[in-house]
């Protein structure tokens, strides 16, 4: 078990990549606080973990709400005594080409994908600094690296996440804190199910590995980066994209 005895918070863990990451971390021995805005999804994930013998608490947390985010970190420490890993997974899309994108779409995506990552990391950082160890993992995307039609706001956040990852890796390394990002390609989750089939087919054909990713592909990368096997890796952006970007 690679994460035995570790305490992790995962945001947006009700479905998709967050859910797969929660299940993987629990299987690897981590105890979890899983957060999401959707209670029934969270309870389903928690039940699956508990039924398999894992330890998990749930919390309704909107990552844009700084008070809720502070309470999430406090709860993890209160229940489990420490916080080793934060996975900033929660993210949304609200697509539109530049000439059509509304201010509301821009603000919404920036708020969740960028400010949400800042909120959660800032709430966790002092706990990790006092412990002298910790791992922060951020959800970027291939879209942050090479852009994507109709995703001005989303691309800006996912590139921004890479900037924050590298900045925090430089700032916090001396306190024993590692900060890395994962940049998934096109992964089959409820988020991408909204995309037209022909676009998904195009992405599949573009990838040298000739398939779309699974949530488990990304969860495996998070598990590795969270584990002590990655103890000399910080400031990295790990692509999990079948080779789309190289
Ligand atoms: P998803 O299936 O849409 O799941 C995202 C989860 O986050 C949902 O449960 C959602 O709740 C929750 N959420 C949304 N806003 C939130 C908020 N303000 N606070 C807390 N939780 C919130 O997405 P996914 O495909 O698994 O993606 C997960 C992460 O990976 C995102 O950051 C995404 O940008 C990134 N990513 C995904 C792909 C991909 O191809 N799927 C590729 C690259 C990067 P609701 O049920 O209410 O929506």
PDB file of C-alpha atoms and ligand atoms in Angstrom:
ATOM      1  CA  UNK A   1       0.000   0.000   0.000  1.00  0.00           C
ATOM      2  CA  UNK A   2       1.646   3.208  -1.193  1.00  0.00           C
ATOM      3  CA  UNK A   3      -0.397   5.661   0.903  1.00  0.00           C
ATOM      4  CA  UNK A   4      -0.743   3.733   4.144  1.00  0.00           C
ATOM      5  CA  UNK A   5      -1.327   6.072   7.081  1.00  0.00           C
ATOM      6  CA  UNK A   6      -1.597   9.174   4.890  1.00  0.00           C
ATOM      7  CA  UNK A   7      -4.463  11.625   5.307  1.00  0.00           C
ATOM      8  CA  UNK A   8      -5.814  13.156   2.112  1.00  0.00           C
ATOM      9  CA  UNK A   9      -8.416  15.713   1.084  1.00  0.00           C
ATOM     10  CA  UNK A  10      -9.841  15.377  -2.422  1.00  0.00           C
ATOM     11  CA  UNK A  11     -12.134  18.070  -3.813  1.00  0.00           C
ATOM     12  CA  UNK A  12     -14.805  17.385  -6.428  1.00  0.00           C
ATOM     13  CA  UNK A  13     -14.687  13.738  -5.382  1.00  0.00           C
ATOM     14  CA  UNK A  14     -18.325  12.895  -6.115  1.00  0.00           C
ATOM     15  CA  UNK A  15     -17.720  11.646  -9.623  1.00  0.00           C
ATOM     16  CA  UNK A  16     -15.285  11.410 -12.523  1.00  0.00           C
ATOM     17  CA  UNK A  17     -11.561  11.727 -11.847  1.00  0.00           C
ATOM     18  CA  UNK A  18     -12.111  12.837  -8.226  1.00  0.00           C
ATOM     19  CA  UNK A  19     -14.142   9.734  -7.473  1.00  0.00           C
ATOM     20  CA  UNK A  20     -11.588   7.419  -9.114  1.00  0.00           C
ATOM     21  CA  UNK A  21      -8.829   9.167  -7.142  1.00  0.00           C
ATOM     22  CA  UNK A  22     -10.707   8.724  -3.864  1.00  0.00           C
ATOM     23  CA  UNK A  23     -11.206   5.006  -4.555  1.00  0.00           C
ATOM     24  CA  UNK A  24      -7.557   4.556  -5.553  1.00  0.00           C
ATOM     25  CA  UNK A  25      -6.213   6.467  -2.526  1.00  0.00           C
ATOM     26  CA  UNK A  26      -8.420   4.422  -0.183  1.00  0.00           C
ATOM     27  CA  UNK A  27      -7.190   1.205  -1.809  1.00  0.00           C
ATOM     28  CA  UNK A  28      -3.625   2.402  -1.256  1.00  0.00           C
ATOM     29  CA  UNK A  29      -4.335   2.864   2.469  1.00  0.00           C
ATOM     30  CA  UNK A  30      -5.080   6.600   2.769  1.00  0.00           C
ATOM     31  CA  UNK A  31      -7.767   7.954   5.081  1.00  0.00           C
ATOM     32  CA  UNK A  32      -9.881  10.519   3.308  1.00  0.00           C
ATOM     33  CA  UNK A  33     -11.939  13.630   3.582  1.00  0.00           C
ATOM     34  CA  UNK A  34     -13.820  13.887   0.319  1.00  0.00           C
ATOM     35  CA  UNK A  35     -15.547  17.130  -0.628  1.00  0.00           C
ATOM     36  CA  UNK A  36     -18.017  18.043  -3.343  1.00  0.00           C
ATOM     37  CA  UNK A  37     -21.051  20.237  -3.938  1.00  0.00           C
ATOM     38  CA  UNK A  38     -23.193  17.181  -4.618  1.00  0.00           C
ATOM     39  CA  UNK A  39     -24.102  15.274  -1.434  1.00  0.00           C
ATOM     40  CA  UNK A  40     -25.694  12.200  -2.971  1.00  0.00           C
ATOM     41  CA  UNK A  41     -22.672  11.546  -5.216  1.00  0.00           C
ATOM     42  CA  UNK A  42     -20.383  11.958  -2.213  1.00  0.00           C
ATOM     43  CA  UNK A  43     -22.367   9.489  -0.129  1.00  0.00           C
ATOM     44  CA  UNK A  44     -22.205   6.903  -2.938  1.00  0.00           C
ATOM     45  CA  UNK A  45     -18.414   7.226  -3.096  1.00  0.00           C
ATOM     46  CA  UNK A  46     -18.070   7.135   0.690  1.00  0.00           C
ATOM     47  CA  UNK A  47     -20.188   3.989   0.907  1.00  0.00           C
ATOM     48  CA  UNK A  48     -18.069   2.246  -1.712  1.00  0.00           C
ATOM     49  CA  UNK A  49     -14.913   3.117   0.231  1.00  0.00           C
ATOM     50  CA  UNK A  50     -16.355   2.146   3.616  1.00  0.00           C
ATOM     51  CA  UNK A  51     -17.730  -1.144   2.236  1.00  0.00           C
ATOM     52  CA  UNK A  52     -14.212  -2.003   1.097  1.00  0.00           C
ATOM     53  CA  UNK A  53     -12.893  -1.295   4.613  1.00  0.00           C
ATOM     54  CA  UNK A  54     -11.591   2.241   4.024  1.00  0.00           C
ATOM     55  CA  UNK A  55     -11.893   5.257   6.338  1.00  0.00           C
ATOM     56  CA  UNK A  56     -13.620   8.290   4.898  1.00  0.00           C
ATOM     57  CA  UNK A  57     -15.543  11.382   5.941  1.00  0.00           C
ATOM     58  CA  UNK A  58     -17.589  13.511   3.570  1.00  0.00           C
ATOM     59  CA  UNK A  59     -18.226  17.222   3.499  1.00  0.00           C
ATOM     60  CA  UNK A  60     -20.317  19.455   1.284  1.00  0.00           C
ATOM     61  CA  UNK A  61     -17.683  21.947   0.162  1.00  0.00           C
ATOM     62  CA  UNK A  62     -17.815  24.515  -2.576  1.00  0.00           C
ATOM     63  CA  UNK A  63     -14.170  25.359  -3.295  1.00  0.00           C
ATOM     64  CA  UNK A  64     -15.129  28.960  -4.111  1.00  0.00           C
ATOM     65  CA  UNK A  65     -16.328  29.461  -0.528  1.00  0.00           C
ATOM     66  CA  UNK A  66     -13.315  30.318   1.620  1.00  0.00           C
ATOM     67  CA  UNK A  67     -15.135  29.700   4.908  1.00  0.00           C
ATOM     68  CA  UNK A  68     -16.244  26.208   3.819  1.00  0.00           C
ATOM     69  CA  UNK A  69     -12.755  25.443   2.578  1.00  0.00           C
ATOM     70  CA  UNK A  70     -11.210  26.485   5.922  1.00  0.00           C
ATOM     71  CA  UNK A  71     -13.720  24.259   7.713  1.00  0.00           C
ATOM     72  CA  UNK A  72     -12.828  21.367   5.381  1.00  0.00           C
ATOM     73  CA  UNK A  73      -9.154  21.530   6.384  1.00  0.00           C
ATOM     74  CA  UNK A  74     -10.062  21.957  10.065  1.00  0.00           C
ATOM     75  CA  UNK A  75     -12.320  18.912   9.866  1.00  0.00           C
ATOM     76  CA  UNK A  76      -9.649  16.709   8.295  1.00  0.00           C
ATOM     77  CA  UNK A  77      -7.194  17.656  11.036  1.00  0.00           C
ATOM     78  CA  UNK A  78      -9.812  17.286  13.776  1.00  0.00           C
ATOM     79  CA  UNK A  79     -10.889  13.813  12.594  1.00  0.00           C
ATOM     80  CA  UNK A  80      -7.539  12.377  11.501  1.00  0.00           C
ATOM     81  CA  UNK A  81      -4.979  14.515  13.370  1.00  0.00           C
ATOM     82  CA  UNK A  82      -2.995  15.763  10.332  1.00  0.00           C
ATOM     83  CA  UNK A  83      -3.150  16.468   6.612  1.00  0.00           C
ATOM     84  CA  UNK A  84      -0.609  14.904   4.258  1.00  0.00           C
ATOM     85  CA  UNK A  85      -2.170  15.340   0.814  1.00  0.00           C
ATOM     86  CA  UNK A  86      -4.481  17.840  -0.865  1.00  0.00           C
ATOM     87  CA  UNK A  87      -5.804  16.996  -4.324  1.00  0.00           C
ATOM     88  CA  UNK A  88      -7.279  20.109  -5.941  1.00  0.00           C
ATOM     89  CA  UNK A  89      -9.455  18.219  -8.382  1.00  0.00           C
ATOM     90  CA  UNK A  90     -12.737  20.199  -8.489  1.00  0.00           C
ATOM     91  CA  UNK A  91     -13.156  21.889 -11.856  1.00  0.00           C
ATOM     92  CA  UNK A  92     -15.814  22.972 -14.323  1.00  0.00           C
ATOM     93  CA  UNK A  93     -16.219  24.106 -17.916  1.00  0.00           C
ATOM     94  CA  UNK A  94     -18.470  26.819 -19.382  1.00  0.00           C
ATOM     95  CA  UNK A  95     -17.437  26.938 -23.016  1.00  0.00           C
ATOM     96  CA  UNK A  96     -17.814  29.646 -25.631  1.00  0.00           C
ATOM     97  CA  UNK A  97     -15.650  31.108 -28.376  1.00  0.00           C
ATOM     98  CA  UNK A  98     -14.070  34.474 -27.580  1.00  0.00           C
ATOM     99  CA  UNK A  99     -16.683  36.456 -29.493  1.00  0.00           C
ATOM    100  CA  UNK A 100     -19.520  34.775 -27.585  1.00  0.00           C
ATOM    101  CA  UNK A 101     -18.120  34.096 -24.107  1.00  0.00           C
ATOM    102  CA  UNK A 102     -20.008  35.972 -21.401  1.00  0.00           C
ATOM    103  CA  UNK A 103     -18.470  37.637 -18.375  1.00  0.00           C
ATOM    104  CA  UNK A 104     -20.500  35.254 -16.233  1.00  0.00           C
ATOM    105  CA  UNK A 105     -18.953  32.197 -17.977  1.00  0.00           C
ATOM    106  CA  UNK A 106     -15.487  33.709 -17.550  1.00  0.00           C
ATOM    107  CA  UNK A 107     -15.985  34.492 -13.842  1.00  0.00           C
ATOM    108  CA  UNK A 108     -17.562  31.126 -13.000  1.00  0.00           C
ATOM    109  CA  UNK A 109     -14.711  29.076 -14.425  1.00  0.00           C
ATOM    110  CA  UNK A 110     -12.001  31.327 -12.990  1.00  0.00           C
ATOM    111  CA  UNK A 111     -13.680  31.154  -9.589  1.00  0.00           C
ATOM    112  CA  UNK A 112     -13.809  27.354  -9.372  1.00  0.00           C
ATOM    113  CA  UNK A 113     -10.744  26.239 -11.339  1.00  0.00           C
ATOM    114  CA  UNK A 114      -8.291  28.946 -10.321  1.00  0.00           C
ATOM    115  CA  UNK A 115      -9.479  30.665  -7.153  1.00  0.00           C
ATOM    116  CA  UNK A 116     -10.762  27.344  -5.796  1.00  0.00           C
ATOM    117  CA  UNK A 117      -7.258  25.870  -6.084  1.00  0.00           C
ATOM    118  CA  UNK A 118      -5.825  28.950  -4.371  1.00  0.00           C
ATOM    119  CA  UNK A 119      -8.471  28.815  -1.599  1.00  0.00           C
ATOM    120  CA  UNK A 120      -7.898  25.149  -0.768  1.00  0.00           C
ATOM    121  CA  UNK A 121      -4.116  25.350  -0.972  1.00  0.00           C
ATOM    122  CA  UNK A 122      -3.983  28.458   1.201  1.00  0.00           C
ATOM    123  CA  UNK A 123      -6.234  26.799   3.795  1.00  0.00           C
ATOM    124  CA  UNK A 124      -3.986  23.711   3.868  1.00  0.00           C
ATOM    125  CA  UNK A 125      -0.554  25.278   3.655  1.00  0.00           C
ATOM    126  CA  UNK A 126      -0.094  26.354   7.281  1.00  0.00           C
ATOM    127  CA  UNK A 127      -1.024  22.898   8.552  1.00  0.00           C
ATOM    128  CA  UNK A 128       1.531  21.383   6.179  1.00  0.00           C
ATOM    129  CA  UNK A 129       4.198  23.974   7.058  1.00  0.00           C
ATOM    130  CA  UNK A 130       3.775  23.257  10.770  1.00  0.00           C
ATOM    131  CA  UNK A 131       4.042  19.513  10.106  1.00  0.00           C
ATOM    132  CA  UNK A 132       7.110  20.053   7.918  1.00  0.00           C
ATOM    133  CA  UNK A 133       5.644  17.891   5.176  1.00  0.00           C
ATOM    134  CA  UNK A 134       2.781  17.773   2.710  1.00  0.00           C
ATOM    135  CA  UNK A 135       1.820  17.207  -0.898  1.00  0.00           C
ATOM    136  CA  UNK A 136      -0.410  19.431  -3.023  1.00  0.00           C
ATOM    137  CA  UNK A 137      -1.609  18.069  -6.358  1.00  0.00           C
ATOM    138  CA  UNK A 138      -3.384  20.309  -8.842  1.00  0.00           C
ATOM    139  CA  UNK A 139      -5.635  19.483 -11.779  1.00  0.00           C
ATOM    140  CA  UNK A 140      -4.304  21.130 -14.914  1.00  0.00           C
ATOM    141  CA  UNK A 141      -5.115  19.926 -18.439  1.00  0.00           C
ATOM    142  CA  UNK A 142      -3.643  19.524 -21.902  1.00  0.00           C
ATOM    143  CA  UNK A 143      -5.960  22.421 -22.716  1.00  0.00           C
ATOM    144  CA  UNK A 144      -3.866  24.670 -20.440  1.00  0.00           C
ATOM    145  CA  UNK A 145      -0.764  23.727 -22.400  1.00  0.00           C
ATOM    146  CA  UNK A 146      -1.955  23.882 -25.968  1.00  0.00           C
ATOM    147  CA  UNK A 147      -5.320  25.655 -25.874  1.00  0.00           C
ATOM    148  CA  UNK A 148      -8.624  24.404 -27.186  1.00  0.00           C
ATOM    149  CA  UNK A 149     -11.376  25.749 -29.396  1.00  0.00           C
ATOM    150  CA  UNK A 150     -14.097  27.415 -27.303  1.00  0.00           C
ATOM    151  CA  UNK A 151     -12.196  27.197 -24.014  1.00  0.00           C
ATOM    152  CA  UNK A 152     -10.684  30.647 -23.371  1.00  0.00           C
ATOM    153  CA  UNK A 153     -11.685  30.629 -19.709  1.00  0.00           C
ATOM    154  CA  UNK A 154     -10.845  26.970 -19.065  1.00  0.00           C
ATOM    155  CA  UNK A 155      -7.431  27.213 -20.796  1.00  0.00           C
ATOM    156  CA  UNK A 156      -6.586  30.326 -18.778  1.00  0.00           C
ATOM    157  CA  UNK A 157      -7.318  28.505 -15.524  1.00  0.00           C
ATOM    158  CA  UNK A 158      -5.438  25.354 -16.423  1.00  0.00           C
ATOM    159  CA  UNK A 159      -2.341  27.315 -17.510  1.00  0.00           C
ATOM    160  CA  UNK A 160      -2.725  29.401 -14.347  1.00  0.00           C
ATOM    161  CA  UNK A 161      -2.728  26.241 -12.270  1.00  0.00           C
ATOM    162  CA  UNK A 162       0.672  25.326 -13.732  1.00  0.00           C
ATOM    163  CA  UNK A 163       2.016  28.750 -12.722  1.00  0.00           C
ATOM    164  CA  UNK A 164       0.730  28.354  -9.174  1.00  0.00           C
ATOM    165  CA  UNK A 165       2.124  24.809  -8.984  1.00  0.00           C
ATOM    166  CA  UNK A 166       5.636  25.925  -9.917  1.00  0.00           C
ATOM    167  CA  UNK A 167       5.470  29.002  -7.683  1.00  0.00           C
ATOM    168  CA  UNK A 168       4.364  27.000  -4.632  1.00  0.00           C
ATOM    169  CA  UNK A 169       6.928  24.282  -5.365  1.00  0.00           C
ATOM    170  CA  UNK A 170       9.640  26.969  -5.217  1.00  0.00           C
ATOM    171  CA  UNK A 171       8.214  28.671  -2.122  1.00  0.00           C
ATOM    172  CA  UNK A 172       7.291  25.683  -0.001  1.00  0.00           C
ATOM    173  CA  UNK A 173       9.945  23.064  -0.832  1.00  0.00           C
ATOM    174  CA  UNK A 174      12.184  24.098   2.045  1.00  0.00           C
ATOM    175  CA  UNK A 175       9.302  23.227   4.411  1.00  0.00           C
ATOM    176  CA  UNK A 176       9.137  19.693   3.000  1.00  0.00           C
ATOM    177  CA  UNK A 177       6.091  20.399   0.864  1.00  0.00           C
ATOM    178  CA  UNK A 178       5.899  19.073  -2.693  1.00  0.00           C
ATOM    179  CA  UNK A 179       3.559  20.627  -5.247  1.00  0.00           C
ATOM    180  CA  UNK A 180       2.842  19.017  -8.612  1.00  0.00           C
ATOM    181  CA  UNK A 181       0.226  19.176 -11.336  1.00  0.00           C
ATOM    182  CA  UNK A 182      -1.337  16.530 -13.504  1.00  0.00           C
ATOM    183  CA  UNK A 183      -2.345  17.482 -17.039  1.00  0.00           C
ATOM    184  CA  UNK A 184      -4.892  14.965 -18.267  1.00  0.00           C
ATOM    185  CA  UNK A 185      -5.785  14.659 -21.921  1.00  0.00           C
ATOM    186  CA  UNK A 186      -9.331  13.746 -22.851  1.00  0.00           C
ATOM    187  CA  UNK A 187     -10.706  11.504 -20.122  1.00  0.00           C
ATOM    188  CA  UNK A 188     -14.104   9.840 -20.208  1.00  0.00           C
ATOM    189  CA  UNK A 189     -16.027  11.498 -17.374  1.00  0.00           C
ATOM    190  CA  UNK A 190     -19.340  13.368 -17.074  1.00  0.00           C
ATOM    191  CA  UNK A 191     -17.377  16.534 -17.995  1.00  0.00           C
ATOM    192  CA  UNK A 192     -16.282  15.244 -21.417  1.00  0.00           C
ATOM    193  CA  UNK A 193     -19.562  13.427 -22.075  1.00  0.00           C
ATOM    194  CA  UNK A 194     -20.906  16.927 -22.821  1.00  0.00           C
ATOM    195  CA  UNK A 195     -18.506  17.161 -25.804  1.00  0.00           C
ATOM    196  CA  UNK A 196     -19.662  16.217 -29.328  1.00  0.00           C
ATOM    197  CA  UNK A 197     -18.789  12.642 -30.281  1.00  0.00           C
ATOM    198  CA  UNK A 198     -16.840  13.708 -33.392  1.00  0.00           C
ATOM    199  CA  UNK A 199     -14.582  15.950 -31.264  1.00  0.00           C
ATOM    200  CA  UNK A 200     -13.867  13.090 -28.868  1.00  0.00           C
ATOM    201  CA  UNK A 201     -13.122  10.826 -31.848  1.00  0.00           C
ATOM    202  CA  UNK A 202     -10.718  13.454 -33.179  1.00  0.00           C
ATOM    203  CA  UNK A 203      -8.925  13.616 -29.809  1.00  0.00           C
ATOM    204  CA  UNK A 204      -8.704   9.845 -29.698  1.00  0.00           C
ATOM    205  CA  UNK A 205      -7.157   9.747 -33.167  1.00  0.00           C
ATOM    206  CA  UNK A 206      -4.677  12.495 -32.280  1.00  0.00           C
ATOM    207  CA  UNK A 207      -3.253  10.517 -29.381  1.00  0.00           C
ATOM    208  CA  UNK A 208      -0.390   8.182 -30.276  1.00  0.00           C
ATOM    209  CA  UNK A 209      -1.954   5.651 -27.889  1.00  0.00           C
ATOM    210  CA  UNK A 210      -5.198   5.912 -29.922  1.00  0.00           C
ATOM    211  CA  UNK A 211      -7.657   5.984 -27.057  1.00  0.00           C
ATOM    212  CA  UNK A 212      -9.328   8.350 -24.626  1.00  0.00           C
ATOM    213  CA  UNK A 213      -8.242   8.169 -21.000  1.00  0.00           C
ATOM    214  CA  UNK A 214     -10.091   6.663 -18.066  1.00  0.00           C
ATOM    215  CA  UNK A 215     -10.513   8.350 -14.679  1.00  0.00           C
ATOM    216  CA  UNK A 216      -8.340   5.544 -13.296  1.00  0.00           C
ATOM    217  CA  UNK A 217      -5.450   6.550 -15.598  1.00  0.00           C
ATOM    218  CA  UNK A 218      -5.404   9.947 -13.867  1.00  0.00           C
ATOM    219  CA  UNK A 219      -6.028   8.532 -10.388  1.00  0.00           C
ATOM    220  CA  UNK A 220      -2.937   6.322 -10.796  1.00  0.00           C
ATOM    221  CA  UNK A 221      -0.812   9.388 -11.575  1.00  0.00           C
ATOM    222  CA  UNK A 222      -2.138  11.228  -8.520  1.00  0.00           C
ATOM    223  CA  UNK A 223      -1.436   8.189  -6.339  1.00  0.00           C
ATOM    224  CA  UNK A 224       2.157   8.011  -7.543  1.00  0.00           C
ATOM    225  CA  UNK A 225       2.767  11.751  -7.066  1.00  0.00           C
ATOM    226  CA  UNK A 226       1.152  11.647  -3.610  1.00  0.00           C
ATOM    227  CA  UNK A 227       3.299   8.725  -2.496  1.00  0.00           C
ATOM    228  CA  UNK A 228       6.802   8.748  -1.038  1.00  0.00           C
ATOM    229  CA  UNK A 229       7.970   7.127  -4.303  1.00  0.00           C
ATOM    230  CA  UNK A 230       7.746  10.668  -5.734  1.00  0.00           C
ATOM    231  CA  UNK A 231       9.648  12.255  -2.833  1.00  0.00           C
ATOM    232  CA  UNK A 232      12.147  14.024  -5.156  1.00  0.00           C
ATOM    233  CA  UNK A 233       9.503  15.296  -7.584  1.00  0.00           C
ATOM    234  CA  UNK A 234       8.172  18.824  -7.197  1.00  0.00           C
ATOM    235  CA  UNK A 235       7.095  21.578  -9.592  1.00  0.00           C
ATOM    236  CA  UNK A 236       6.367  18.952 -12.237  1.00  0.00           C
ATOM    237  CA  UNK A 237       3.477  18.752 -14.660  1.00  0.00           C
ATOM    238  CA  UNK A 238       2.749  15.128 -15.424  1.00  0.00           C
ATOM    239  CA  UNK A 239       0.880  14.629 -18.690  1.00  0.00           C
ATOM    240  CA  UNK A 240      -1.631  11.785 -18.651  1.00  0.00           C
ATOM    241  CA  UNK A 241      -2.867  12.190 -22.187  1.00  0.00           C
ATOM    242  CA  UNK A 242      -1.911   9.203 -24.337  1.00  0.00           C
ATOM    243  CA  UNK A 243       0.845  11.342 -25.860  1.00  0.00           C
ATOM    244  CA  UNK A 244      -1.245  14.228 -27.263  1.00  0.00           C
ATOM    245  CA  UNK A 245       1.239  16.799 -25.956  1.00  0.00           C
ATOM    246  CA  UNK A 246       4.970  16.139 -26.096  1.00  0.00           C
TER     247      UNK A 246
HETATM  248  P1  LIG B   1     -16.544  16.078 -13.510  1.00  0.00           P
HETATM  249  O1  LIG B   1     -16.871  14.701 -13.917  1.00  0.00           O
HETATM  250  O2  LIG B   1     -17.387  17.195 -13.987  1.00  0.00           O
HETATM  251  O3  LIG B   1     -16.446  16.106 -11.900  1.00  0.00           O
HETATM  252  C1  LIG B   1     -16.117  17.283 -11.227  1.00  0.00           C
HETATM  253  C2  LIG B   1     -16.669  17.222  -9.835  1.00  0.00           C
HETATM  254  O4  LIG B   1     -16.361  18.473  -9.198  1.00  0.00           O
HETATM  255  C3  LIG B   1     -18.208  17.093  -9.821  1.00  0.00           C
HETATM  256  O5  LIG B   1     -18.591  16.178  -8.820  1.00  0.00           O
HETATM  257  C4  LIG B   1     -18.657  18.496  -9.496  1.00  0.00           C
HETATM  258  O6  LIG B   1     -19.900  18.601  -8.839  1.00  0.00           O
HETATM  259  C5  LIG B   1     -17.541  18.967  -8.576  1.00  0.00           C
HETATM  260  N1  LIG B   1     -17.538  20.427  -8.471  1.00  0.00           N
HETATM  261  C6  LIG B   1     -17.892  21.339  -9.408  1.00  0.00           C
HETATM  262  N2  LIG B   1     -17.784  22.573  -8.913  1.00  0.00           N
HETATM  263  C7  LIG B   1     -17.355  22.452  -7.642  1.00  0.00           C
HETATM  264  C8  LIG B   1     -17.067  23.367  -6.608  1.00  0.00           C
HETATM  265  N3  LIG B   1     -17.224  24.690  -6.782  1.00  0.00           N
HETATM  266  N4  LIG B   1     -16.636  22.897  -5.426  1.00  0.00           N
HETATM  267  C9  LIG B   1     -16.503  21.570  -5.217  1.00  0.00           C
HETATM  268  N5  LIG B   1     -16.769  20.641  -6.142  1.00  0.00           N
HETATM  269  C10 LIG B   1     -17.201  21.081  -7.344  1.00  0.00           C
HETATM  270  O7  LIG B   1     -15.044  16.451 -13.929  1.00  0.00           O
HETATM  271  P2  LIG B   1     -13.793  15.501 -14.280  1.00  0.00           P
HETATM  272  O8  LIG B   1     -13.804  15.272 -15.733  1.00  0.00           O
HETATM  273  O9  LIG B   1     -13.718  14.366 -13.333  1.00  0.00           O
HETATM  274  O10 LIG B   1     -12.602  16.534 -14.009  1.00  0.00           O
HETATM  275  C11 LIG B   1     -11.949  16.638 -12.754  1.00  0.00           C
HETATM  276  C12 LIG B   1     -10.809  17.624 -12.866  1.00  0.00           C
HETATM  277  O11 LIG B   1      -9.903  17.208 -13.893  1.00  0.00           O
HETATM  278  C13 LIG B   1     -11.251  19.043 -13.262  1.00  0.00           C
HETATM  279  O12 LIG B   1     -10.441  19.989 -12.617  1.00  0.00           O
HETATM  280  C14 LIG B   1     -11.012  19.061 -14.748  1.00  0.00           C
HETATM  281  O13 LIG B   1     -10.827  20.360 -15.228  1.00  0.00           O
HETATM  282  C15 LIG B   1      -9.764  18.223 -14.853  1.00  0.00           C
HETATM  283  N6  LIG B   1      -9.574  17.634 -16.178  1.00  0.00           N
HETATM  284  C16 LIG B   1     -10.508  16.796 -16.726  1.00  0.00           C
HETATM  285  C17 LIG B   1     -10.292  16.278 -17.991  1.00  0.00           C
HETATM  286  C18 LIG B   1     -11.269  15.366 -18.665  1.00  0.00           C
HETATM  287  O14 LIG B   1     -11.057  15.048 -19.850  1.00  0.00           O
HETATM  288  N7  LIG B   1     -12.305  14.897 -18.023  1.00  0.00           N
HETATM  289  C19 LIG B   1      -9.139  16.617 -18.702  1.00  0.00           C
HETATM  290  C20 LIG B   1      -8.229  17.472 -18.123  1.00  0.00           C
HETATM  291  C21 LIG B   1      -8.447  17.961 -16.851  1.00  0.00           C
HETATM  292  P3  LIG B   1     -21.294  18.685  -9.684  1.00  0.00           P
HETATM  293  O15 LIG B   1     -21.782  17.293  -9.716  1.00  0.00           O
HETATM  294  O16 LIG B   1     -22.199  19.568  -8.954  1.00  0.00           O
HETATM  295  O17 LIG B   1     -20.956  19.273 -11.018  1.00  0.00           O
END
